[in-house]
Structure formats: C-alpha cells, structure tokens
C-alpha cells in the first residue's frame, strides 16, 4: 500500500472513530438500552438493577415515590425511558443532570367545569370547591383571586368559594393558591356563572432525597431536586420563600389591625405582588384593592384611618396608621404609628411609634419610640426611645434612651442613657449613663463605661475595663490622709477624691472630683498633670469651702503595675465664705509660713504646696 493509500485509510478510520465517539457522546442516559426480568420485586431493588446496567444514578424525592411498592417488569434491549414508563404511571416525569436520572412528579392540575349559565347582569359569579389532588380532602382557607381586578375570596370550612367578577373585562383568569400547594390559574369565560372544582397538588416542603447508585458507594448528588411550583405568567416583583416573612403580622398592632383573612392571603399568595398607581383606604380590607391590598405596591397611598399595603414607592399618608409588608420610599406619615416590614428610604414620621423590619436610610421621627431591626443611615429621633438592631451612621436623639446593637458612627444624645453595643466612633452624650465596648471618640455623662478606649470619657465615674485603674494614697500640707480613685485611660481619666484630718482640735473632711492625663517621660517615669476641686467640711454645711488644685504630679514606677511613688508641687486656690469657726475644726486652711497670693478678694487665697504618696495597681 503506497503512502497516499495509507493516508486515505487513516483519514477514513479517524472519521469513523470520531463519528462513533460523537454518537456515544450524544446518547442520553434515558436512551441507553438494558435487559432485565423482575417478578414481584420492590421498586427500590428494581431501580438498583437498572442503575447497575445503565451505569448511572437515580435520584428522587422519597415523599413522592413509594420505593417499597412491588413491581414486575420484563425488558429485552429496551431503552431506559421505556422501562421507567412501565414502572411509573403518567404522573411522573424523568430528566437528566450529569450522570443522574431525576424522577419527579408531574405538576398537572385537575379542573372540572360542572355547570355554566349566562349571567343576567354586568356581574357573573365563579363558585366551586378546592380539593387536595392526592387525598380528595376539601381545602379550607384557600385563596381564589383575579390578579387583574384584584378581587379575591378564600374557601370556607367546606372548601367552598364564591367569587364575583365584572363583565367589563374581555377575558378573565382566576388563580388558586394555598400554602404548601402549587398554584394554578384557570381561564374562565366572562359573562357566565360557572361552577368549578379545582384540585391542587401538594408541594413537598421537606424533601427526602434518595439516591440509587450503580455501585455500593453512595456518591451523593449536589443538584436541586425540590419539586417546583408552577409560577404563572403574571408579573410579580417579589418571591417570598419563608412561611411567614411578614414582620407586621407578628406584632400586636399588626395582628389587631390586619384581619385573619388578609394574613391567610399573604401566606397563600405571598409570591404575587401587583403594582398600582394609588390606593385609597378606610381601614385594612376596606380599600380600592379590597382584601388584596397587602399584595399591592402603590405609588401613592392615602389611608383615611389606616391602610395595609405590600409597599409604597412615592408617598403614604395615614390619619391614624400605615402598615406595609415590604419597602417604603420617600415619605410615610402617620398620626399614630407606621409599621414597615422591609426598608424605609426617605422620611418616616409618626405621632407615637415607628417599626421597620430592615433598614432606614433618611430620617425617622416618632413621638414615643422608633424601632429598626436593621441599620440606620441618617437621623433617628424620638421623644423616649430609639432602637437599631444594626449599625447607626448618623444621629440618634431620644428623650430617654438610645440603643444600637452593632455600633454607632456619629452622635448619640439622650436624656438618660446611650448604649452602643459594639463600638462608638463619634460622641455619646447622656444625662446619666453611656456605654460602648470600643470607644473612638467622646463620652459625656454622669457615668461612662467602655470596654476599651482610645478616646475621652468625661463624667463623674469613667470606667474603661481594659484601661486606667489606679488607687492613690497621699498626704499634703492640708490633709494628712487622702485617697484618690483614678479611672479612664491614659488620654483622660477621672479622679474621685476623699480626705480627712482626724486630730481632735483640727478636724477636716473633704471630697471632690478631678481630671488628669498621663504623659510618659521614660520607662519608669511619667508626669500626670491633674486638676481637681474638693469641698472642705469645717463643721457646718451652711458654708461653701472649695479647695482647687493643679499639680504636675511625677510618678516613679517601683514595681510595674503594682507600686508607684508619686509626688510633686501643687498650686492651691481656696475659696471660703465661712466666717464662723466651729469648735474642734480647723479654722485656717492655708498653712502658716507659706507665701499666700492675694487675688484682691477676701474669700480667695492661693499658695504653692506639695503632695507625696504611693499608687497601687
């Protein structure tokens, strides 16, 4: 064979191999041929035999396939799909994913028209029963509604419904929905009263996936096998998967103002949301959208007393209240309260209470309290209490208390207390109490507490858990015994001071407050500039005796974090309006022999003194 002939032979052989390989690649799992004979065997065992011959896996939901059922089948060089059709009835279908054949239930709804008559006026009525496709049980609290007209009803305790529609529309379609069942939409003929029986197929909400392997080892399956509900072609903008994702239905106000029928509707048809330009409502359920108002997002909503919507895109005004399942944009105003299950972007204002299930971006005002489960970006202001479950970036202002679960970047201002649970970047100002785990900014209050701090705390008691904690015992030219408790951080710490002179004829008692900061001068040496003011008790509370001190106190560390020697000069300014001495108490505070400074005021005296002591911790 010459070279040219050999080349032709090689090319033909290569072509045949490629065509054969392509044929093999194109062959589907369902087209593979098998042979088997099974008599009175379980379906599970039969599928295992097919799996081994076909060299693929089966996967199915054990809630919809009875693997213990007894089957018999004979097949000789028969395609896998044909064998499966013999094993399963027409209510099952088969698909392929990788090396898996998926067995699923066919979502086919059963609808029976039992009686039709011509309507005698502009309205016609659709009546009937809704039943469970598997059990035949009549289904109560099932939603039956027209998406175009936003007319709805729910089935009664007998599974019966009656829906009245208007003749002005040239076509009509009603949708039937129930929680844990697949939706179905039925086209009806306008102008005719009709009786319909509708069977709904249950959705297996807790699938138990069984995999049949061609080998003893179960390789597992990573695809999604859950049976899917048939979503009809109507436009929707939300799909809710949680059984009850509506925040407003879990609140006492929501339970009170939203009827049981409306709550059932939101459970049954949560995935259908319509869009309309406006809504006018008297109370929830009595509105231009009827009982389906909770399934409609409106551009504008006006509620004479109160209203219930899916959401608002431009503005909403409620004389008493507004309730929305999802988001509100631009403006929401109510005389008493607003409840929004989603987020608010814009302005939300209520006379008493605002509740938001997600986030607020903008401004939130309430006469009593604001509660946001997510974050706040902007301003949150109320007469009593503000709460944010997330992060606040902006301003929180309340008459009593502000609380932020994640942290605050900005300002917290309250009459009583501020709590920023994780951190604060900014200012906390409260009449009594401030708390944060990490302080990067300023705290101003009677009591300030921080986990750790690189900022400043100004108050009567400032505690930084991982900060500055010192107890100083000292003596000076006025008081032979003094104790000072210093708490805060190196940047700024507060000082609570107490002192006494217990000598019988020279008694003195003092208490006061001061501030200080620590500056390092070396490994064992620091200087602590401190300023303080102490009240001096000289036997009577009728007088004012104030001893003001400034001291650049020096500290020499003897034992690190245990013992420090302190001391230094002190500049004293003493104010007193006490003119009468009390027996047993010292009359002159300024010690004899010290140079006194004249401030041209008989009640003021100054001198330079000293202070020596030890600091522990």
Coordinates of C-alpha atoms in Angstrom, one line a residue:
X1 CA 0.0 0.0 0.0
X2 CA 1.5 3.3 -1.1
X3 CA 1.8 6.4 1.2
X4 CA -1.3 8.1 -0.4
X5 CA -3.5 5.0 0.1
X6 CA -2.3 4.7 3.7
X7 CA -3.2 8.3 4.3
X8 CA -6.7 7.8 2.9
X9 CA -7.2 4.7 5.0
X10 CA -6.0 6.6 8.2
X11 CA -8.4 9.5 7.5
X12 CA -11.3 7.2 6.9
X13 CA -10.6 5.3 10.1
X14 CA -10.2 8.6 12.1
X15 CA -13.6 9.9 10.7
X16 CA -15.3 6.6 11.7
X17 CA -13.9 6.8 15.2
X18 CA -14.9 10.5 15.6
X19 CA -18.5 9.8 14.3
X20 CA -18.8 6.8 16.7
X21 CA -17.4 8.9 19.6
X22 CA -19.9 11.7 18.7
X23 CA -22.7 9.1 18.7
X24 CA -21.6 7.9 22.1
X25 CA -21.5 11.4 23.5
X26 CA -24.9 12.3 22.1
X27 CA -26.5 9.2 23.6
X28 CA -28.6 10.2 26.7
X29 CA -29.0 8.2 29.8
X30 CA -32.6 7.6 29.1
X31 CA -31.7 6.3 25.6
X32 CA -29.4 3.6 26.9
X33 CA -30.6 0.0 26.4
X34 CA -31.0 -2.6 29.1
X35 CA -32.4 -6.1 29.6
X36 CA -33.9 -7.4 32.8
X37 CA -36.7 -9.6 34.1
X38 CA -38.1 -8.7 37.5
X39 CA -41.0 -10.5 39.2
X40 CA -42.6 -9.3 42.4
X41 CA -39.7 -7.2 43.5
X42 CA -39.6 -3.9 45.3
X43 CA -39.3 -0.7 43.2
X44 CA -36.1 0.2 45.1
X45 CA -34.4 -3.1 44.1
X46 CA -35.6 -2.8 40.5
X47 CA -34.1 0.7 40.2
X48 CA -30.8 -0.6 41.6
X49 CA -30.7 -3.3 38.8
X50 CA -31.4 -0.7 36.2
X51 CA -28.8 1.6 37.7
X52 CA -26.1 -1.1 37.5
X53 CA -26.8 -2.0 33.9
X54 CA -27.0 1.6 32.7
X55 CA -24.1 2.8 34.8
X56 CA -25.8 5.9 36.1
X57 CA -27.5 7.1 39.3
X58 CA -31.2 7.6 40.1
X59 CA -32.3 10.4 42.4
X60 CA -35.9 11.0 43.6
X61 CA -37.9 12.5 46.5
X62 CA -38.9 9.7 48.8
X63 CA -42.1 11.6 49.7
X64 CA -43.4 11.2 46.2
X65 CA -42.0 7.8 45.2
X66 CA -43.0 4.7 47.1
X67 CA -39.8 2.7 46.9
X68 CA -41.3 -0.3 48.8
X69 CA -44.1 -0.9 46.2
X70 CA -43.9 -4.3 44.5
X71 CA -43.4 -4.3 40.7
X72 CA -42.8 -6.8 37.8
X73 CA -41.3 -5.8 34.5
X74 CA -39.6 -7.6 31.5
X75 CA -37.4 -5.8 29.0
X76 CA -35.1 -7.0 26.3
X77 CA -32.8 -4.5 24.7
X78 CA -35.2 -1.7 25.7
X79 CA -34.4 1.9 26.3
X80 CA -34.3 3.0 29.9
X81 CA -37.1 5.6 29.4
X82 CA -39.5 2.9 28.1
X83 CA -38.7 0.7 31.2
X84 CA -39.4 3.6 33.5
X85 CA -42.7 4.4 31.8
X86 CA -43.7 0.8 32.6
X87 CA -42.7 1.2 36.2
X88 CA -44.3 4.6 36.8
X89 CA -47.6 6.0 35.6
X90 CA -48.1 9.2 33.6
X91 CA -48.0 11.4 36.7
X92 CA -44.2 11.1 36.8
X93 CA -41.5 12.6 34.6
X94 CA -37.8 11.9 34.1
X95 CA -34.9 14.3 33.5
X96 CA -31.1 14.1 33.4
X97 CA -28.4 16.0 35.3
X98 CA -24.9 14.9 34.8
X99 CA -24.8 11.1 35.4
X100 CA -28.2 11.2 37.3
X101 CA -31.7 10.5 36.2
X102 CA -34.1 12.5 38.3
X103 CA -37.6 11.1 39.0
X104 CA -40.2 13.9 39.6
X105 CA -43.9 14.2 40.0
X106 CA -45.6 15.9 37.0
X107 CA -47.3 19.1 38.1
X108 CA -50.6 18.6 36.4
X109 CA -53.7 20.3 37.9
X110 CA -57.2 18.9 37.7
X111 CA -60.0 21.3 36.9
X112 CA -63.6 20.3 36.3
X113 CA -66.4 22.6 35.0
X114 CA -69.6 21.2 36.3
X115 CA -72.2 23.9 35.4
X116 CA -72.4 27.1 33.3
X117 CA -75.2 29.6 32.9
X118 CA -75.5 33.0 31.3
X119 CA -75.2 35.9 33.7
X120 CA -78.3 38.2 33.7
X121 CA -76.4 41.4 34.6
X122 CA -73.0 43.0 34.4
X123 CA -71.6 40.7 37.0
X124 CA -71.0 36.9 37.0
X125 CA -70.0 34.5 39.7
X126 CA -67.5 31.7 39.8
X127 CA -68.2 29.1 42.5
X128 CA -66.9 25.7 43.4
X129 CA -64.7 23.6 45.6
X130 CA -61.0 23.3 46.1
X131 CA -59.6 19.8 47.0
X132 CA -56.3 18.1 47.6
X133 CA -55.3 16.2 44.5
X134 CA -53.8 13.3 46.4
X135 CA -56.3 12.8 49.2
X136 CA -59.5 14.3 47.8
X137 CA -59.8 16.4 51.1
X138 CA -61.5 19.7 50.6
X139 CA -59.1 22.6 51.4
X140 CA -60.1 25.4 53.7
X141 CA -58.6 28.9 53.7
X142 CA -57.5 28.6 50.1
X143 CA -57.1 31.9 48.2
X144 CA -59.1 32.3 45.0
X145 CA -58.4 35.6 43.2
X146 CA -58.3 37.6 40.0
X147 CA -54.9 39.3 39.5
X148 CA -56.2 41.9 37.0
X149 CA -59.2 43.1 39.0
X150 CA -57.6 42.4 42.5
X151 CA -60.8 40.7 43.6
X152 CA -60.4 37.8 46.0
X153 CA -62.0 35.4 48.4
X154 CA -61.0 32.4 50.5
X155 CA -62.6 29.0 50.8
X156 CA -64.8 28.3 53.8
X157 CA -64.7 25.3 56.2
X158 CA -66.2 23.1 53.4
X159 CA -63.6 24.1 50.8
X160 CA -66.3 26.2 49.0
X161 CA -65.7 29.6 47.4
X162 CA -67.7 32.2 45.6
X163 CA -66.0 34.9 43.5
X164 CA -68.0 37.8 41.9
X165 CA -66.4 39.4 38.7
X166 CA -67.4 42.2 36.5
X167 CA -68.2 41.8 32.8
X168 CA -66.3 44.9 31.5
X169 CA -63.1 42.9 31.0
X170 CA -62.9 40.8 27.8
X171 CA -61.0 38.0 29.4
X172 CA -60.8 36.5 32.9
X173 CA -58.4 34.2 34.7
X174 CA -58.6 33.2 38.4
X175 CA -55.7 31.9 40.3
X176 CA -56.0 29.4 43.2
X177 CA -53.2 29.4 45.8
X178 CA -52.6 27.8 49.2
X179 CA -49.6 27.5 51.4
X180 CA -47.7 24.2 50.8
X181 CA -49.6 23.7 47.4
X182 CA -48.7 24.5 43.9
X183 CA -50.6 27.5 42.3
X184 CA -52.9 27.0 39.4
X185 CA -54.5 29.6 37.1
X186 CA -57.8 28.8 35.3
X187 CA -59.1 30.7 32.2
X188 CA -62.9 31.3 32.6
X189 CA -65.4 32.7 30.1
X190 CA -66.6 36.2 31.1
X191 CA -70.4 36.7 31.3
X192 CA -71.2 33.2 32.6
X193 CA -71.9 32.0 36.0
X194 CA -69.7 28.9 36.5
X195 CA -69.2 26.1 38.9
X196 CA -65.7 24.7 39.1
X197 CA -64.0 22.0 41.1
X198 CA -60.2 22.5 41.4
X199 CA -57.6 20.0 42.6
X200 CA -54.3 21.4 43.9
X201 CA -51.1 19.3 44.1
X202 CA -49.2 19.5 47.4
X203 CA -45.6 20.8 47.4
X204 CA -43.3 18.5 49.4
X205 CA -41.8 21.1 51.6
X206 CA -39.4 18.7 53.4
X207 CA -37.9 16.7 50.5
X208 CA -36.1 13.5 51.5
X209 CA -33.7 12.8 48.5
X210 CA -32.9 9.1 47.8
X211 CA -30.0 8.3 45.5
X212 CA -29.8 4.9 43.8
X213 CA -26.2 4.1 42.8
X214 CA -24.8 1.6 40.3
X215 CA -22.1 0.8 42.9
X216 CA -22.4 0.1 46.6
X217 CA -20.9 3.6 47.5
X218 CA -23.5 6.4 47.5
X219 CA -21.7 9.3 45.7
X220 CA -24.3 11.9 46.6
X221 CA -26.0 14.5 44.5
X222 CA -25.4 18.2 44.5
X223 CA -28.2 19.4 42.2
X224 CA -31.5 20.9 43.3
X225 CA -34.3 18.3 43.4
X226 CA -37.1 20.0 45.2
X227 CA -40.4 19.9 43.3
X228 CA -41.1 23.4 41.9
X229 CA -44.5 25.1 41.9
X230 CA -45.8 26.3 38.6
X231 CA -45.5 30.1 38.5
X232 CA -48.0 31.5 36.1
X233 CA -47.1 34.3 33.6
X234 CA -48.5 37.2 35.6
X235 CA -45.9 39.8 36.6
X236 CA -44.6 39.7 40.2
X237 CA -41.8 41.7 41.8
X238 CA -41.2 39.7 45.0
X239 CA -40.9 36.0 45.6
X240 CA -41.1 35.0 49.3
X241 CA -39.9 31.6 50.4
X242 CA -40.3 31.8 54.1
X243 CA -43.6 30.5 55.5
X244 CA -44.3 33.8 57.3
X245 CA -41.9 36.5 56.4
X246 CA -44.3 39.4 57.2
X247 CA -43.0 41.3 60.2
X248 CA -46.2 43.3 60.6
X249 CA -48.2 40.2 61.1
X250 CA -46.1 39.2 64.1
X251 CA -46.6 42.5 66.0
X252 CA -49.6 43.0 68.3
X253 CA -50.7 46.1 66.3
X254 CA -50.4 44.1 63.1
X255 CA -52.4 41.2 64.5
X256 CA -55.1 43.6 65.7
X257 CA -55.5 45.7 62.5
X258 CA -54.8 43.1 59.8
X259 CA -57.6 40.6 59.6
X260 CA -57.2 36.9 59.7
X261 CA -58.4 36.7 56.1
X262 CA -55.7 39.1 55.0
X263 CA -53.0 37.2 56.9
X264 CA -54.2 34.0 55.2
X265 CA -54.0 35.7 51.8
X266 CA -50.4 36.8 52.4
X267 CA -49.4 33.2 53.4
X268 CA -51.1 31.7 50.4
X269 CA -50.1 34.1 47.7
X270 CA -47.0 35.8 49.1
X271 CA -45.1 35.4 45.8
X272 CA -47.7 37.5 43.8
X273 CA -47.3 41.3 44.2
X274 CA -49.1 43.7 41.9
X275 CA -48.2 47.3 41.1
X276 CA -50.7 50.1 41.1
X277 CA -50.5 53.9 40.9
X278 CA -52.6 54.6 44.1
X279 CA -54.6 53.2 46.9
X280 CA -57.4 54.8 49.0
X281 CA -58.3 53.0 52.2
X282 CA -60.6 53.5 55.1
X283 CA -59.2 50.6 57.2
X284 CA -57.3 47.4 56.1
X285 CA -59.6 45.4 53.9
X286 CA -61.9 48.3 53.0
X287 CA -60.0 49.9 50.2
X288 CA -59.7 50.3 46.4
X289 CA -57.8 47.0 46.4
X290 CA -60.1 45.1 48.8
X291 CA -58.6 42.2 50.7
X292 CA -55.7 42.0 48.3
X293 CA -54.3 45.4 49.4
X294 CA -51.5 43.6 51.2
X295 CA -50.4 42.2 47.8
X296 CA -50.1 45.6 46.0
X297 CA -47.2 48.1 45.8
X298 CA -48.6 51.5 45.3
X299 CA -47.0 54.7 44.1
X300 CA -49.2 56.8 46.5
X301 CA -51.4 55.6 49.4
X302 CA -53.9 57.6 51.3
X303 CA -55.5 56.0 54.4
X304 CA -58.4 57.7 55.9
X305 CA -58.0 55.8 59.2
X306 CA -55.4 53.2 58.3
X307 CA -54.1 51.1 55.4
X308 CA -52.4 47.9 54.6
X309 CA -50.1 47.6 51.5
X310 CA -47.3 45.5 50.1
X311 CA -45.2 48.7 49.7
X312 CA -45.1 52.3 48.7
X313 CA -42.8 53.9 46.1
X314 CA -43.6 57.7 46.4
X315 CA -45.6 58.7 49.5
X316 CA -48.1 57.4 52.1
X317 CA -50.3 59.3 54.5
X318 CA -52.4 57.7 57.2
X319 CA -54.5 59.8 59.5
X320 CA -54.0 57.1 62.2
X321 CA -51.7 54.4 60.9
X322 CA -49.9 52.8 57.9
X323 CA -48.9 49.1 57.6
X324 CA -46.7 47.8 54.8
X325 CA -45.3 44.3 54.2
X326 CA -42.2 45.4 52.3
X327 CA -40.4 48.6 51.4
X328 CA -41.4 52.3 51.6
X329 CA -39.7 55.1 49.7
X330 CA -39.6 58.9 50.0
X331 CA -42.3 59.6 52.6
X332 CA -44.5 57.8 55.1
X333 CA -46.5 59.9 57.6
X334 CA -49.0 58.7 60.2
X335 CA -50.8 60.3 63.1
X336 CA -50.2 57.3 65.4
X337 CA -47.9 54.6 64.0
X338 CA -46.1 53.2 61.0
X339 CA -45.2 49.5 60.6
X340 CA -42.9 48.6 57.6
X341 CA -41.7 45.0 57.1
X342 CA -39.0 45.9 54.7
X343 CA -36.8 49.1 54.5
X344 CA -37.6 52.8 54.6
X345 CA -35.8 55.2 52.3
X346 CA -36.7 58.9 52.9
X347 CA -38.8 60.3 55.8
X348 CA -40.9 58.3 58.2
X349 CA -42.8 60.2 60.9
X350 CA -45.4 59.1 63.4
X351 CA -47.1 60.6 66.4
X352 CA -46.2 57.7 68.6
X353 CA -44.4 54.7 67.1
X354 CA -42.4 53.6 64.0
X355 CA -41.4 50.0 63.4
X356 CA -39.1 48.9 60.5
X357 CA -38.2 45.3 59.8
X358 CA -35.0 46.0 57.8
X359 CA -33.1 49.3 57.3
X360 CA -33.7 53.1 57.4
X361 CA -32.0 55.5 55.1
X362 CA -33.1 59.0 55.8
X363 CA -35.0 60.5 58.7
X364 CA -37.2 58.8 61.3
X365 CA -39.3 60.7 63.8
X366 CA -41.6 59.4 66.5
X367 CA -43.3 61.0 69.5
X368 CA -42.6 58.0 71.6
X369 CA -40.2 55.4 70.1
X370 CA -38.5 54.2 66.9
X371 CA -37.6 50.5 66.4
X372 CA -35.5 49.5 63.5
X373 CA -34.3 45.8 63.2
X374 CA -31.6 46.6 60.7
X375 CA -29.3 49.6 60.3
X376 CA -29.9 53.4 60.3
X377 CA -28.3 55.7 57.8
X378 CA -29.3 59.2 58.8
X379 CA -31.3 60.6 61.7
X380 CA -33.4 58.7 64.3
X381 CA -35.2 60.9 66.7
X382 CA -37.9 60.2 69.3
X383 CA -39.4 61.5 72.5
X384 CA -38.5 58.5 74.5
X385 CA -36.6 55.6 72.9
X386 CA -34.6 54.7 69.7
X387 CA -33.5 51.2 68.8
X388 CA -31.4 50.0 66.0
X389 CA -30.6 46.3 65.5
X390 CA -27.8 47.0 63.2
X391 CA -25.3 49.9 62.7
X392 CA -26.2 53.6 63.0
X393 CA -24.3 56.0 60.8
X394 CA -25.7 59.5 61.7
X395 CA -27.6 60.8 64.7
X396 CA -29.7 59.1 67.4
X397 CA -31.5 61.5 69.6
X398 CA -34.0 60.4 72.3
X399 CA -35.6 61.9 75.4
X400 CA -34.8 58.8 77.5
X401 CA -32.6 56.2 75.8
X402 CA -30.8 55.2 72.5
X403 CA -29.7 51.6 71.8
X404 CA -27.6 50.4 68.9
X405 CA -26.8 46.7 68.7
X406 CA -23.8 46.8 66.2
X407 CA -22.2 50.2 66.6
X408 CA -22.5 53.9 66.0
X409 CA -20.7 56.3 63.8
X410 CA -21.9 59.8 64.6
X411 CA -23.8 61.1 67.6
X412 CA -25.9 59.5 70.3
X413 CA -27.7 62.0 72.5
X414 CA -30.2 61.0 75.2
X415 CA -31.7 62.4 78.4
X416 CA -30.9 59.3 80.4
X417 CA -28.8 56.7 78.6
X418 CA -26.9 55.7 75.4
X419 CA -25.8 52.2 74.6
X420 CA -23.7 51.4 71.5
X421 CA -23.2 47.7 72.0
X422 CA -20.1 47.1 69.9
X423 CA -18.4 50.4 69.2
X424 CA -18.7 54.2 69.0
X425 CA -17.0 56.4 66.5
X426 CA -18.2 59.9 67.5
X427 CA -20.0 61.3 70.5
X428 CA -22.1 59.9 73.3
X429 CA -23.9 62.5 75.4
X430 CA -26.3 61.4 78.1
X431 CA -27.7 62.8 81.3
X432 CA -26.8 59.7 83.3
X433 CA -25.2 56.8 81.5
X434 CA -23.1 55.9 78.4
X435 CA -21.8 52.5 77.4
X436 CA -19.9 51.1 74.5
X437 CA -17.5 48.2 74.0
X438 CA -15.0 50.2 72.0
X439 CA -14.7 54.0 72.3
X440 CA -13.2 56.0 69.5
X441 CA -14.4 59.4 70.3
X442 CA -16.0 61.2 73.3
X443 CA -18.4 60.2 76.1
X444 CA -20.0 62.8 78.2
X445 CA -22.3 61.7 81.1
X446 CA -22.6 61.1 84.8
X447 CA -21.4 57.5 84.3
X448 CA -19.3 56.4 81.3
X449 CA -18.3 52.8 80.7
X450 CA -16.3 51.4 77.8
X451 CA -14.7 48.0 77.2
X452 CA -11.6 49.7 75.8
X453 CA -10.9 53.2 74.7
X454 CA -8.6 55.4 72.7
X455 CA -10.9 58.4 73.1
X456 CA -12.1 60.5 76.0
X457 CA -14.7 60.0 78.8
X458 CA -15.9 63.0 80.8
X459 CA -18.1 62.3 83.8
X460 CA -18.3 61.7 87.5
X461 CA -17.4 58.0 87.0
X462 CA -15.5 56.9 84.0
X463 CA -14.7 53.2 83.7
X464 CA -12.6 51.6 80.9
X465 CA -12.5 47.9 81.5
X466 CA -9.2 47.5 79.8
X467 CA -7.9 51.0 80.7
X468 CA -6.5 53.1 83.5
X469 CA -7.3 51.9 87.1
X470 CA -5.3 53.4 89.9
X471 CA -5.7 54.0 93.7
X472 CA -3.5 56.7 95.1
X473 CA -2.9 57.2 98.9
X474 CA -1.2 60.5 99.7
X475 CA -0.6 63.3 102.2
X476 CA -0.2 67.0 101.8
X477 CA 0.1 70.2 103.8
X478 CA -3.7 70.5 104.3
X479 CA -4.9 66.9 104.7
X480 CA -2.6 64.3 106.3
X481 CA -4.6 61.4 104.7
X482 CA -6.1 61.3 101.2
X483 CA -7.4 58.6 98.9
X484 CA -8.0 59.1 95.1
X485 CA -9.5 56.6 92.7
X486 CA -8.5 57.2 89.1
X487 CA -10.3 55.5 86.2
X488 CA -10.4 56.1 82.4
X489 CA -7.5 55.8 80.0
X490 CA -4.1 57.5 79.6
X491 CA -5.6 60.2 77.5
X492 CA -8.1 61.3 80.2
X493 CA -9.0 59.8 83.5
X494 CA -11.4 61.0 86.2
X495 CA -10.4 61.3 89.9
X496 CA -12.7 60.7 92.9
X497 CA -11.0 62.2 95.9
X498 CA -11.6 61.9 99.7
X499 CA -9.5 63.2 102.5
X500 CA -9.5 63.7 106.3
X501 CA -7.7 65.2 109.3
X502 CA -8.9 63.4 112.4
X503 CA -7.0 65.3 115.0
X504 CA -9.5 66.3 117.8
X505 CA -9.0 70.0 117.6
X506 CA -8.2 70.3 113.9
X507 CA -10.8 68.1 112.2
X508 CA -11.3 68.5 108.4
X509 CA -13.1 66.3 105.9
X510 CA -13.0 66.7 102.1
X511 CA -14.4 65.1 99.0
X512 CA -14.1 66.1 95.4
X513 CA -13.6 65.3 91.7
X514 CA -10.7 65.9 89.2
X515 CA -9.3 65.1 85.8
X516 CA -5.9 64.0 84.7
X517 CA -3.8 62.7 81.9
X518 CA -0.6 60.7 81.8
X519 CA 2.5 61.6 79.7
X520 CA 5.4 59.1 79.5
X521 CA 8.9 60.5 80.1
X522 CA 10.7 57.3 80.2
X523 CA 10.4 53.6 81.0
X524 CA 9.9 54.2 84.8
X525 CA 8.9 57.9 84.8
X526 CA 5.7 59.6 83.9
X527 CA 4.2 63.0 84.6
X528 CA 0.4 63.4 85.3
X529 CA -1.0 66.9 85.1
X530 CA -4.1 66.9 87.3
X531 CA -6.7 69.4 88.2
X532 CA -9.3 68.9 91.0
X533 CA -11.8 70.6 93.2
X534 CA -12.7 69.5 96.7
X535 CA -15.3 70.5 99.2
X536 CA -13.9 71.1 102.7
X537 CA -16.2 70.4 105.5
X538 CA -15.4 72.6 108.6
X539 CA -18.2 71.6 110.9
X540 CA -21.2 73.2 109.0
X541 CA -22.9 72.6 105.7
X542 CA -24.2 76.1 105.5
X543 CA -20.9 77.4 104.0
X544 CA -19.1 76.9 100.8
X545 CA -15.4 75.9 101.2
X546 CA -13.7 74.8 97.9
X547 CA -10.1 73.8 97.5
X548 CA -9.0 73.8 93.9
X549 CA -5.7 72.2 93.0
X550 CA -3.4 71.9 90.0
X551 CA -0.5 69.5 90.2
X552 CA 2.1 68.3 87.6
X553 CA 2.4 65.1 89.6
X554 CA 5.5 62.9 88.9
X555 CA 5.4 59.1 89.1
X556 CA 8.4 56.7 89.6
X557 CA 7.5 53.1 89.0
X558 CA 8.9 50.9 91.7
X559 CA 7.1 47.6 90.8
X560 CA 5.5 47.6 87.4
X561 CA 1.6 47.6 87.6
X562 CA 1.9 47.2 91.4
X563 CA 3.5 50.1 93.1
X564 CA 4.5 53.6 92.1
X565 CA 5.9 56.5 94.1
X566 CA 4.1 59.8 93.4
X567 CA 4.7 63.4 94.4
X568 CA 5.2 67.0 93.2
X569 CA 4.3 70.6 93.8
X570 CA 0.7 71.7 94.0
X571 CA -0.8 75.1 93.2
X572 CA -3.8 75.7 95.5
X573 CA -6.7 78.2 95.2
X574 CA -9.0 78.2 98.2
X575 CA -12.5 79.8 98.3
X576 CA -14.4 80.1 101.6
X577 CA -17.4 82.2 102.8
X578 CA -17.4 80.6 106.2
X579 CA -17.0 83.4 108.8
X580 CA -17.7 81.5 112.0
X581 CA -15.4 78.8 113.3
X582 CA -16.8 75.6 114.7
X583 CA -15.2 74.1 117.9
X584 CA -13.0 71.2 117.1
X585 CA -12.5 72.0 113.4
X586 CA -9.5 73.8 111.9
X587 CA -10.1 77.4 111.2
X588 CA -7.3 78.3 108.8
X589 CA -6.8 76.0 105.7
X590 CA -3.7 77.8 104.4
X591 CA -0.8 76.5 106.4
X592 CA 1.3 79.0 108.4
X593 CA 4.6 80.0 107.0
X594 CA 3.6 79.6 103.3
X595 CA 3.6 82.5 100.9
X596 CA 0.0 83.5 100.2
X597 CA -1.2 85.0 97.0
X598 CA -3.6 87.9 97.1
X599 CA -6.4 87.8 94.5
X600 CA -8.0 91.1 95.7
X601 CA -10.8 89.1 97.1
X602 CA -11.1 88.3 100.8
X603 CA -12.6 85.0 100.2
X604 CA -9.8 83.7 97.8
X605 CA -6.4 82.6 99.0
X606 CA -3.6 80.9 96.9
X607 CA -0.3 79.2 97.8
X608 CA 2.1 76.5 96.5
X609 CA 2.0 73.3 98.4
X610 CA 3.1 69.7 97.9
X611 CA 1.8 66.2 97.6
X612 CA 3.5 62.8 98.3
X613 CA 2.1 59.3 98.1
X614 CA 2.0 55.9 96.6
X615 CA -0.1 54.5 93.8
X616 CA -1.2 50.8 93.6
X617 CA -2.3 48.9 90.5

